[in-house]
mmCIF file with all atom_site columns, C-alpha atoms in Angstrom:
data_model
loop_
_atom_site.group_PDB
_atom_site.id
_atom_site.type_symbol
_atom_site.label_atom_id
_atom_site.label_alt_id
_atom_site.label_comp_id
_atom_site.label_asym_id
_atom_site.label_entity_id
_atom_site.label_seq_id
_atom_site.pdbx_PDB_ins_code
_atom_site.Cartn_x
_atom_site.Cartn_y
_atom_site.Cartn_z
_atom_site.occupancy
_atom_site.B_iso_or_equiv
_atom_site.pdbx_formal_charge
_atom_site.auth_seq_id
_atom_site.auth_comp_id
_atom_site.auth_asym_id
_atom_site.auth_atom_id
_atom_site.pdbx_PDB_model_num
ATOM 1   C CA . MET A 1 1   ? 66.328 20.695 -39.412 1.00 65.00 ? 1   MET A CA 1
ATOM 2   C CA . TYR A 1 2   ? 67.363 22.145 -36.045 1.00 69.00 ? 2   TYR A CA 1
ATOM 3   C CA . LYS A 1 3   ? 64.343 24.594 -36.042 1.00 75.00 ? 3   LYS A CA 1
ATOM 4   C CA . GLN A 1 4   ? 61.969 21.735 -36.830 1.00 79.00 ? 4   GLN A CA 1
ATOM 5   C CA . SER A 1 5   ? 63.396 19.693 -33.949 1.00 79.00 ? 5   SER A CA 1
ATOM 6   C CA . VAL A 1 6   ? 62.979 22.626 -31.538 1.00 77.00 ? 6   VAL A CA 1
ATOM 7   C CA . ARG A 1 7   ? 59.386 23.210 -32.711 1.00 81.00 ? 7   ARG A CA 1
ATOM 8   C CA . THR A 1 8   ? 58.561 19.547 -32.212 1.00 83.00 ? 8   THR A CA 1
ATOM 9   C CA . GLU A 1 9   ? 60.062 19.537 -28.728 1.00 83.00 ? 9   GLU A CA 1
ATOM 10  C CA . LEU A 1 10  ? 58.162 22.746 -27.835 1.00 78.00 ? 10  LEU A CA 1
ATOM 11  C CA . LYS A 1 11  ? 54.949 21.218 -29.000 1.00 82.00 ? 11  LYS A CA 1
ATOM 12  C CA . GLN A 1 12  ? 55.588 18.094 -26.890 1.00 86.00 ? 12  GLN A CA 1
ATOM 13  C CA . VAL A 1 13  ? 56.389 20.224 -23.796 1.00 81.00 ? 13  VAL A CA 1
ATOM 14  C CA . SER A 1 14  ? 53.302 22.386 -24.418 1.00 79.00 ? 14  SER A CA 1
ATOM 15  C CA . SER A 1 15  ? 51.164 19.274 -24.754 1.00 81.00 ? 15  SER A CA 1
ATOM 16  C CA . MET A 1 16  ? 52.619 17.748 -21.589 1.00 83.00 ? 16  MET A CA 1
ATOM 17  C CA . LEU A 1 17  ? 52.026 21.015 -19.632 1.00 79.00 ? 17  LEU A CA 1
ATOM 18  C CA . GLU A 1 18  ? 48.413 21.074 -20.888 1.00 74.00 ? 18  GLU A CA 1
ATOM 19  C CA . ASP A 1 19  ? 47.976 17.501 -19.693 1.00 76.00 ? 19  ASP A CA 1
ATOM 20  C CA . ILE A 1 20  ? 49.478 18.334 -16.265 1.00 77.00 ? 20  ILE A CA 1
ATOM 21  C CA . CYS A 1 21  ? 47.262 21.392 -15.935 1.00 67.00 ? 21  CYS A CA 1
ATOM 22  C CA . ARG A 1 22  ? 44.207 19.366 -16.945 1.00 70.00 ? 22  ARG A CA 1
ATOM 23  C CA . VAL A 1 23  ? 44.951 16.647 -14.354 1.00 75.00 ? 23  VAL A CA 1
ATOM 24  C CA . ILE A 1 24  ? 45.482 19.262 -11.574 1.00 71.00 ? 24  ILE A CA 1
ATOM 25  C CA . LEU A 1 25  ? 42.401 21.279 -12.434 1.00 68.00 ? 25  LEU A CA 1
ATOM 26  C CA . THR A 1 26  ? 40.114 18.262 -12.743 1.00 75.00 ? 26  THR A CA 1
ATOM 27  C CA . ASN A 1 27  ? 41.351 16.861 -9.455  1.00 86.00 ? 27  ASN A CA 1
ATOM 28  C CA . VAL A 1 28  ? 41.188 20.008 -7.295  1.00 88.00 ? 28  VAL A CA 1
ATOM 29  C CA . PRO A 1 29  ? 38.862 18.342 -4.759  1.00 90.00 ? 29  PRO A CA 1
ATOM 30  C CA . LEU A 1 30  ? 41.206 15.368 -4.213  1.00 91.00 ? 30  LEU A CA 1
ATOM 31  C CA . PHE A 1 31  ? 44.267 17.615 -4.112  1.00 92.00 ? 31  PHE A CA 1
ATOM 32  C CA . LEU A 1 32  ? 42.689 19.883 -1.462  1.00 95.00 ? 32  LEU A CA 1
ATOM 33  C CA . PHE A 1 33  ? 41.454 16.864 0.558   1.00 95.00 ? 33  PHE A CA 1
ATOM 34  C CA . VAL A 1 34  ? 44.936 15.254 0.639   1.00 95.00 ? 34  VAL A CA 1
ATOM 35  C CA . THR A 1 35  ? 46.579 18.632 1.372   1.00 96.00 ? 35  THR A CA 1
ATOM 36  C CA . ALA A 1 36  ? 44.226 19.268 4.312   1.00 98.00 ? 36  ALA A CA 1
ATOM 37  C CA . LEU A 1 37  ? 44.911 15.843 5.831   1.00 97.00 ? 37  LEU A CA 1
ATOM 38  C CA . LEU A 1 38  ? 48.653 16.330 5.485   1.00 97.00 ? 38  LEU A CA 1
ATOM 39  C CA . LEU A 1 39  ? 48.701 19.850 6.885   1.00 97.00 ? 39  LEU A CA 1
ATOM 40  C CA . ALA A 1 40  ? 46.449 18.860 9.793   1.00 97.00 ? 40  ALA A CA 1
ATOM 41  C CA . ALA A 1 41  ? 48.689 15.881 10.619  1.00 96.00 ? 41  ALA A CA 1
ATOM 42  C CA . LEU A 1 42  ? 51.843 18.008 10.400  1.00 96.00 ? 42  LEU A CA 1
ATOM 43  C CA . THR A 1 43  ? 50.427 20.784 12.669  1.00 95.00 ? 43  THR A CA 1
ATOM 44  C CA . SER A 1 44  ? 48.373 18.794 15.151  1.00 92.00 ? 44  SER A CA 1
ATOM 45  C CA . ARG A 1 45  ? 51.028 18.302 17.844  1.00 90.00 ? 45  ARG A CA 1
ATOM 46  C CA . GLN A 1 46  ? 49.868 21.301 19.929  1.00 87.00 ? 46  GLN A CA 1
ATOM 47  C CA . ALA A 1 47  ? 46.133 20.890 19.282  1.00 90.00 ? 47  ALA A CA 1
ATOM 48  C CA . LEU A 1 48  ? 43.962 20.347 22.372  1.00 89.00 ? 48  LEU A CA 1
ATOM 49  C CA . SER A 1 49  ? 41.483 18.418 20.243  1.00 94.00 ? 49  SER A CA 1
ATOM 50  C CA . LYS A 1 50  ? 42.884 16.513 17.294  1.00 96.00 ? 50  LYS A CA 1
ATOM 51  C CA . ALA A 1 51  ? 39.290 16.094 15.948  1.00 97.00 ? 51  ALA A CA 1
ATOM 52  C CA . ASP A 1 52  ? 38.668 19.854 16.025  1.00 97.00 ? 52  ASP A CA 1
ATOM 53  C CA . HIS A 1 53  ? 42.066 20.557 14.447  1.00 97.00 ? 53  HIS A CA 1
ATOM 54  C CA . PHE A 1 54  ? 41.330 18.158 11.575  1.00 98.00 ? 54  PHE A CA 1
ATOM 55  C CA . LEU A 1 55  ? 37.812 19.585 11.284  1.00 98.00 ? 55  LEU A CA 1
ATOM 56  C CA . ARG A 1 56  ? 39.229 23.097 10.830  1.00 98.00 ? 56  ARG A CA 1
ATOM 57  C CA . TRP A 1 57  ? 41.537 21.973 8.023   1.00 98.00 ? 57  TRP A CA 1
ATOM 58  C CA . ILE A 1 58  ? 38.804 19.964 6.260   1.00 98.00 ? 58  ILE A CA 1
ATOM 59  C CA . LEU A 1 59  ? 36.518 22.994 6.375   1.00 98.00 ? 59  LEU A CA 1
ATOM 60  C CA . LEU A 1 60  ? 39.270 25.310 5.166   1.00 98.00 ? 60  LEU A CA 1
ATOM 61  C CA . LEU A 1 61  ? 40.484 23.394 2.150   1.00 98.00 ? 61  LEU A CA 1
ATOM 62  C CA . PRO A 1 62  ? 38.292 20.526 0.845   1.00 96.00 ? 62  PRO A CA 1
ATOM 63  C CA . VAL A 1 63  ? 35.078 22.339 1.804   1.00 98.00 ? 63  VAL A CA 1
ATOM 64  C CA . GLY A 1 64  ? 35.997 26.045 1.747   1.00 98.00 ? 64  GLY A CA 1
ATOM 65  C CA . ALA A 1 65  ? 38.577 26.424 -1.009  1.00 97.00 ? 65  ALA A CA 1
ATOM 66  C CA . ASP A 1 66  ? 36.949 23.718 -3.129  1.00 95.00 ? 66  ASP A CA 1
ATOM 67  C CA . ALA A 1 67  ? 33.466 25.264 -2.860  1.00 96.00 ? 67  ALA A CA 1
ATOM 68  C CA . LEU A 1 68  ? 34.858 28.654 -3.674  1.00 96.00 ? 68  LEU A CA 1
ATOM 69  C CA . TRP A 1 69  ? 36.694 27.074 -6.652  1.00 93.00 ? 69  TRP A CA 1
ATOM 70  C CA . ALA A 1 70  ? 33.579 25.261 -7.843  1.00 92.00 ? 70  ALA A CA 1
ATOM 71  C CA . GLY A 1 71  ? 31.401 28.344 -7.408  1.00 94.00 ? 71  GLY A CA 1
ATOM 72  C CA . LEU A 1 72  ? 33.695 30.548 -9.404  1.00 92.00 ? 72  LEU A CA 1
ATOM 73  C CA . TYR A 1 73  ? 33.999 27.878 -12.037 1.00 89.00 ? 73  TYR A CA 1
ATOM 74  C CA . HIS A 1 74  ? 30.152 27.714 -12.435 1.00 92.00 ? 74  HIS A CA 1
ATOM 75  C CA . VAL A 1 75  ? 29.747 31.495 -12.371 1.00 93.00 ? 75  VAL A CA 1
ATOM 76  C CA . LEU A 1 76  ? 32.701 32.573 -14.535 1.00 92.00 ? 76  LEU A CA 1
ATOM 77  C CA . ALA A 1 77  ? 33.077 29.586 -16.884 1.00 89.00 ? 77  ALA A CA 1
ATOM 78  C CA . PRO A 1 78  ? 29.600 27.926 -17.082 1.00 90.00 ? 78  PRO A CA 1
ATOM 79  C CA . GLU A 1 79  ? 30.245 26.304 -20.421 1.00 89.00 ? 79  GLU A CA 1
ATOM 80  C CA . THR A 1 80  ? 33.450 24.603 -19.246 1.00 87.00 ? 80  THR A CA 1
ATOM 81  C CA . ALA A 1 81  ? 31.926 23.562 -15.971 1.00 87.00 ? 81  ALA A CA 1
ATOM 82  C CA . ALA A 1 82  ? 28.816 22.127 -17.644 1.00 89.00 ? 82  ALA A CA 1
ATOM 83  C CA . ASP A 1 83  ? 30.939 20.237 -20.214 1.00 89.00 ? 83  ASP A CA 1
ATOM 84  C CA . PHE A 1 84  ? 33.080 18.733 -17.488 1.00 87.00 ? 84  PHE A CA 1
ATOM 85  C CA . ILE A 1 85  ? 30.045 17.437 -15.633 1.00 90.00 ? 85  ILE A CA 1
ATOM 86  C CA . GLY A 1 86  ? 28.410 16.233 -18.835 1.00 91.00 ? 86  GLY A CA 1
ATOM 87  C CA . TRP A 1 87  ? 25.502 18.701 -18.581 1.00 92.00 ? 87  TRP A CA 1
ATOM 88  C CA . GLN A 1 88  ? 24.038 21.422 -20.659 1.00 93.00 ? 88  GLN A CA 1
ATOM 89  C CA . VAL A 1 89  ? 24.605 25.042 -19.652 1.00 93.00 ? 89  VAL A CA 1
ATOM 90  C CA . SER A 1 90  ? 21.769 26.189 -17.408 1.00 92.00 ? 90  SER A CA 1
ATOM 91  C CA . PRO A 1 91  ? 20.748 29.422 -15.658 1.00 91.00 ? 91  PRO A CA 1
ATOM 92  C CA . PHE A 1 92  ? 20.725 27.321 -12.490 1.00 91.00 ? 92  PHE A CA 1
ATOM 93  C CA . GLN A 1 93  ? 24.483 27.112 -12.654 1.00 93.00 ? 93  GLN A CA 1
ATOM 94  C CA . PHE A 1 94  ? 24.781 30.719 -11.571 1.00 95.00 ? 94  PHE A CA 1
ATOM 95  C CA . GLU A 1 95  ? 22.590 30.007 -8.526  1.00 95.00 ? 95  GLU A CA 1
ATOM 96  C CA . VAL A 1 96  ? 24.529 26.861 -7.628  1.00 94.00 ? 96  VAL A CA 1
ATOM 97  C CA . GLY A 1 97  ? 27.722 28.795 -8.196  1.00 96.00 ? 97  GLY A CA 1
ATOM 98  C CA . VAL A 1 98  ? 26.669 31.532 -5.802  1.00 97.00 ? 98  VAL A CA 1
ATOM 99  C CA . ALA A 1 99  ? 25.618 28.892 -3.225  1.00 97.00 ? 99  ALA A CA 1
ATOM 100 C CA . ASP A 1 100 ? 29.006 27.248 -3.604  1.00 97.00 ? 100 ASP A CA 1
ATOM 101 C CA . ILE A 1 101 ? 30.808 30.619 -3.180  1.00 98.00 ? 101 ILE A CA 1
ATOM 102 C CA . ALA A 1 102 ? 28.764 31.318 -0.005  1.00 98.00 ? 102 ALA A CA 1
ATOM 103 C CA . LEU A 1 103 ? 29.592 27.867 1.372   1.00 98.00 ? 103 LEU A CA 1
ATOM 104 C CA . GLY A 1 104 ? 33.241 28.351 0.505   1.00 98.00 ? 104 GLY A CA 1
ATOM 105 C CA . VAL A 1 105 ? 33.610 31.726 2.147   1.00 98.00 ? 105 VAL A CA 1
ATOM 106 C CA . THR A 1 106 ? 31.710 30.580 5.261   1.00 98.00 ? 106 THR A CA 1
ATOM 107 C CA . ALA A 1 107 ? 33.741 27.383 5.570   1.00 98.00 ? 107 ALA A CA 1
ATOM 108 C CA . ILE A 1 108 ? 36.982 29.325 5.212   1.00 98.00 ? 108 ILE A CA 1
ATOM 109 C CA . VAL A 1 109 ? 35.943 31.829 7.888   1.00 98.00 ? 109 VAL A CA 1
ATOM 110 C CA . SER A 1 110 ? 35.047 28.916 10.158  1.00 98.00 ? 110 SER A CA 1
ATOM 111 C CA . PHE A 1 111 ? 38.746 27.952 10.404  1.00 98.00 ? 111 PHE A CA 1
ATOM 112 C CA . TRP A 1 112 ? 39.154 30.846 12.824  1.00 97.00 ? 112 TRP A CA 1
ATOM 113 C CA . ARG A 1 113 ? 35.732 30.721 14.577  1.00 98.00 ? 113 ARG A CA 1
ATOM 114 C CA . SER A 1 114 ? 34.171 28.771 17.371  1.00 97.00 ? 114 SER A CA 1
ATOM 115 C CA . LEU A 1 115 ? 33.128 25.110 17.312  1.00 97.00 ? 115 LEU A CA 1
ATOM 116 C CA . ASP A 1 116 ? 29.490 26.208 17.304  1.00 97.00 ? 116 ASP A CA 1
ATOM 117 C CA . PHE A 1 117 ? 30.128 28.216 14.129  1.00 98.00 ? 117 PHE A CA 1
ATOM 118 C CA . ARG A 1 118 ? 31.941 25.244 12.550  1.00 98.00 ? 118 ARG A CA 1
ATOM 119 C CA . ALA A 1 119 ? 28.983 22.985 13.531  1.00 98.00 ? 119 ALA A CA 1
ATOM 120 C CA . ALA A 1 120 ? 26.552 25.174 11.587  1.00 98.00 ? 120 ALA A CA 1
ATOM 121 C CA . VAL A 1 121 ? 28.834 25.011 8.515   1.00 98.00 ? 121 VAL A CA 1
ATOM 122 C CA . VAL A 1 122 ? 29.122 21.212 8.848   1.00 98.00 ? 122 VAL A CA 1
ATOM 123 C CA . VAL A 1 123 ? 25.361 20.802 8.943   1.00 98.00 ? 123 VAL A CA 1
ATOM 124 C CA . TYR A 1 124 ? 24.916 22.880 5.819   1.00 98.00 ? 124 TYR A CA 1
ATOM 125 C CA . ALA A 1 125 ? 27.852 21.306 3.976   1.00 98.00 ? 125 ALA A CA 1
ATOM 126 C CA . ALA A 1 126 ? 26.864 17.739 4.863   1.00 98.00 ? 126 ALA A CA 1
ATOM 127 C CA . LEU A 1 127 ? 23.281 18.265 3.633   1.00 98.00 ? 127 LEU A CA 1
ATOM 128 C CA . PHE A 1 128 ? 24.563 20.025 0.484   1.00 97.00 ? 128 PHE A CA 1
ATOM 129 C CA . TYR A 1 129 ? 26.963 17.160 -0.323  1.00 97.00 ? 129 TYR A CA 1
ATOM 130 C CA . VAL A 1 130 ? 24.311 14.497 0.245   1.00 97.00 ? 130 VAL A CA 1
ATOM 131 C CA . GLY A 1 131 ? 22.194 16.319 -2.328  1.00 96.00 ? 131 GLY A CA 1
ATOM 132 C CA . VAL A 1 132 ? 25.146 16.614 -4.707  1.00 95.00 ? 132 VAL A CA 1
ATOM 133 C CA . VAL A 1 133 ? 25.876 12.890 -4.412  1.00 97.00 ? 133 VAL A CA 1
ATOM 134 C CA . TYR A 1 134 ? 22.185 11.977 -4.985  1.00 97.00 ? 134 TYR A CA 1
ATOM 135 C CA . GLY A 1 135 ? 22.055 14.288 -8.038  1.00 96.00 ? 135 GLY A CA 1
ATOM 136 C CA . HIS A 1 136 ? 25.172 12.890 -9.646  1.00 95.00 ? 136 HIS A CA 1
ATOM 137 C CA . ILE A 1 137 ? 24.284 9.253  -9.060  1.00 97.00 ? 137 ILE A CA 1
ATOM 138 C CA . ASN A 1 138 ? 20.697 9.804  -10.235 1.00 97.00 ? 138 ASN A CA 1
ATOM 139 C CA . ASP A 1 139 ? 21.966 11.547 -13.379 1.00 95.00 ? 139 ASP A CA 1
ATOM 140 C CA . ALA A 1 140 ? 24.369 8.714  -14.119 1.00 95.00 ? 140 ALA A CA 1
ATOM 141 C CA . LEU A 1 141 ? 21.706 6.036  -13.596 1.00 96.00 ? 141 LEU A CA 1
ATOM 142 C CA . SER A 1 142 ? 18.825 7.762  -15.384 1.00 97.00 ? 142 SER A CA 1
ATOM 143 C CA . THR A 1 143 ? 20.740 9.315  -18.323 1.00 96.00 ? 143 THR A CA 1
ATOM 144 C CA . GLY A 1 144 ? 23.958 7.329  -18.570 1.00 96.00 ? 144 GLY A CA 1
ATOM 145 C CA . ASN A 1 145 ? 26.108 10.387 -17.833 1.00 95.00 ? 145 ASN A CA 1
ATOM 146 C CA . TYR A 1 146 ? 29.366 8.892  -16.762 1.00 93.00 ? 146 TYR A CA 1
ATOM 147 C CA . ALA A 1 147 ? 31.505 12.031 -17.424 1.00 90.00 ? 147 ALA A CA 1
ATOM 148 C CA . ALA A 1 148 ? 34.485 12.393 -15.077 1.00 86.00 ? 148 ALA A CA 1
ATOM 149 C CA . GLY A 1 149 ? 32.940 15.488 -13.471 1.00 88.00 ? 149 GLY A CA 1
ATOM 150 C CA . ASN A 1 150 ? 29.668 13.582 -12.755 1.00 90.00 ? 150 ASN A CA 1
ATOM 151 C CA . ILE A 1 151 ? 30.933 10.100 -11.748 1.00 90.00 ? 151 ILE A CA 1
ATOM 152 C CA . GLY A 1 152 ? 34.577 10.131 -10.813 1.00 88.00 ? 152 GLY A CA 1
ATOM 153 C CA . ILE A 1 153 ? 36.911 11.430 -8.137  1.00 87.00 ? 153 ILE A CA 1
ATOM 154 C CA . LEU A 1 154 ? 34.615 14.336 -7.463  1.00 87.00 ? 154 LEU A CA 1
ATOM 155 C CA . LEU A 1 155 ? 31.812 11.937 -6.548  1.00 92.00 ? 155 LEU A CA 1
ATOM 156 C CA . VAL A 1 156 ? 34.046 9.880  -4.235  1.00 92.00 ? 156 VAL A CA 1
ATOM 157 C CA . VAL A 1 157 ? 35.243 13.038 -2.421  1.00 93.00 ? 157 VAL A CA 1
ATOM 158 C CA . SER A 1 158 ? 31.648 14.239 -2.200  1.00 94.00 ? 158 SER A CA 1
ATOM 159 C CA . ILE A 1 159 ? 30.695 10.966 -0.539  1.00 96.00 ? 159 ILE A CA 1
ATOM 160 C CA . VAL A 1 160 ? 33.604 10.969 1.940   1.00 96.00 ? 160 VAL A CA 1
ATOM 161 C CA . ARG A 1 161 ? 33.319 14.692 2.939   1.00 96.00 ? 161 ARG A CA 1
ATOM 162 C CA . PRO A 1 162 ? 29.962 14.630 4.767   1.00 97.00 ? 162 PRO A CA 1
ATOM 163 C CA . LEU A 1 163 ? 30.807 11.394 6.547   1.00 98.00 ? 163 LEU A CA 1
ATOM 164 C CA . LEU A 1 164 ? 34.163 12.792 7.723   1.00 98.00 ? 164 LEU A CA 1
ATOM 165 C CA . LEU A 1 165 ? 32.706 16.181 8.643   1.00 98.00 ? 165 LEU A CA 1
ATOM 166 C CA . VAL A 1 166 ? 29.974 14.666 10.806  1.00 98.00 ? 166 VAL A CA 1
ATOM 167 C CA . ALA A 1 167 ? 32.403 12.227 12.441  1.00 98.00 ? 167 ALA A CA 1
ATOM 168 C CA . LEU A 1 168 ? 34.953 14.994 13.212  1.00 98.00 ? 168 LEU A CA 1
ATOM 169 C CA . LEU A 1 169 ? 32.247 17.323 14.533  1.00 98.00 ? 169 LEU A CA 1
ATOM 170 C CA . TRP A 1 170 ? 30.956 14.628 16.835  1.00 98.00 ? 170 TRP A CA 1
ATOM 171 C CA . ALA A 1 171 ? 34.483 13.892 18.135  1.00 97.00 ? 171 ALA A CA 1
ATOM 172 C CA . ALA A 1 172 ? 35.333 17.592 18.517  1.00 97.00 ? 172 ALA A CA 1
ATOM 173 C CA . THR A 1 173 ? 32.133 18.176 20.428  1.00 97.00 ? 173 THR A CA 1
ATOM 174 C CA . ARG A 1 174 ? 32.907 15.232 22.674  1.00 96.00 ? 174 ARG A CA 1
ATOM 175 C CA . ASP A 1 175 ? 36.409 16.616 23.310  1.00 94.00 ? 175 ASP A CA 1
ATOM 176 C CA . SER A 1 176 ? 35.016 20.019 24.056  1.00 93.00 ? 176 SER A CA 1
ATOM 177 C CA . ARG A 1 177 ? 32.578 18.612 26.639  1.00 93.00 ? 177 ARG A CA 1
ATOM 178 C CA . ILE A 1 178 ? 35.340 16.574 28.314  1.00 90.00 ? 178 ILE A CA 1
ATOM 179 C CA . ALA A 1 179 ? 37.601 19.626 28.469  1.00 87.00 ? 179 ALA A CA 1
ATOM 180 C CA . ALA A 1 180 ? 34.708 21.686 30.006  1.00 85.00 ? 180 ALA A CA 1
ATOM 181 C CA . ARG A 1 181 ? 34.106 19.022 32.617  1.00 85.00 ? 181 ARG A CA 1
ATOM 182 C CA . GLN A 1 182 ? 37.808 18.833 33.487  1.00 83.00 ? 182 GLN A CA 1
ATOM 183 C CA . THR A 1 183 ? 37.945 22.589 33.848  1.00 77.00 ? 183 THR A CA 1
ATOM 184 C CA . ALA A 1 184 ? 34.880 22.564 36.067  1.00 74.00 ? 184 ALA A CA 1
ATOM 185 C CA . MET A 1 185 ? 36.269 19.818 38.235  1.00 73.00 ? 185 MET A CA 1
ATOM 186 C CA . GLY A 1 186 ? 39.618 21.654 38.457  1.00 72.00 ? 186 GLY A CA 1
ATOM 187 C CA . ASP A 1 187 ? 37.816 24.827 39.563  1.00 67.00 ? 187 ASP A CA 1
ATOM 188 C CA . ALA A 1 188 ? 35.801 22.912 42.148  1.00 65.00 ? 188 ALA A CA 1
ATOM 189 C CA . ILE A 1 189 ? 38.920 21.343 43.574  1.00 69.00 ? 189 ILE A CA 1
ATOM 190 C CA . SER A 1 190 ? 40.639 24.747 43.743  1.00 69.00 ? 190 SER A CA 1
ATOM 191 C CA . GLU A 1 191 ? 37.672 26.131 45.715  1.00 69.00 ? 191 GLU A CA 1
ATOM 192 C CA . LEU A 1 192 ? 37.846 23.169 48.091  1.00 64.00 ? 192 LEU A CA 1
ATOM 193 C CA . ASP A 1 193 ? 41.544 23.733 48.610  1.00 71.00 ? 193 ASP A CA 1
ATOM 194 C CA . GLU A 1 194 ? 40.869 27.389 49.487  1.00 71.00 ? 194 GLU A CA 1
ATOM 195 C CA . PHE A 1 195 ? 38.189 26.380 51.926  1.00 62.00 ? 195 PHE A CA 1
#
C-alpha cells in the first residue's frame, strides 16, 4: 500500500514537472522579454540614455537569446519545432534556424557594441519580425492553423518587438545627438573661456 502511494505521488510530481517545463519552454519569448525589461529597469540608474540602455537589454535577451534559442530549436529538433508551430517538417527549417542563430549571435554581440552597430541589428530584426508576423497570420487565416506556436504569445511578442526596437532606437539616437551637441557646446564654451 505504501509503495503504491509513493509511486502515485512520484507520477503526480513527474507530471507536474513536465507541465512546468512545457509552460516555460513554450513561453521562452515572453519570459526573456519580461526579464529584459526588469533587468533594464533595475540597472538603468547610471545609464546616460535610458532608451539605449533598454535597447541593449531588448537586443540581448528577447532578440538575441530568443533567436538563438529558436534557431537551435529549428536546427536540432525540427520535428518538435514544426509540431509546436503546427507545420510540417521542411528543409527550410534548417535555413530559418541558421538565420535565427545568426540574428541571435549578432544581437547578443550588439549589447557591447556601438549604437550604429545596434541600429543595423534593429533594422534586420524589425524586418525579420514583420515577415514572421505576416507569415503566421497568413498561415492562420489561410489554413486555419491556430497552434500555440503559430498564433499565441509568440505572435504577440513578435508584434511588439519590432515596434519597441524601432521606438527605442529612435529615442537612443535622439539622446546621442543631444549629448553630442551638449559636448560640442561645452567644448566651445571652454575655448571661449581660454580666449
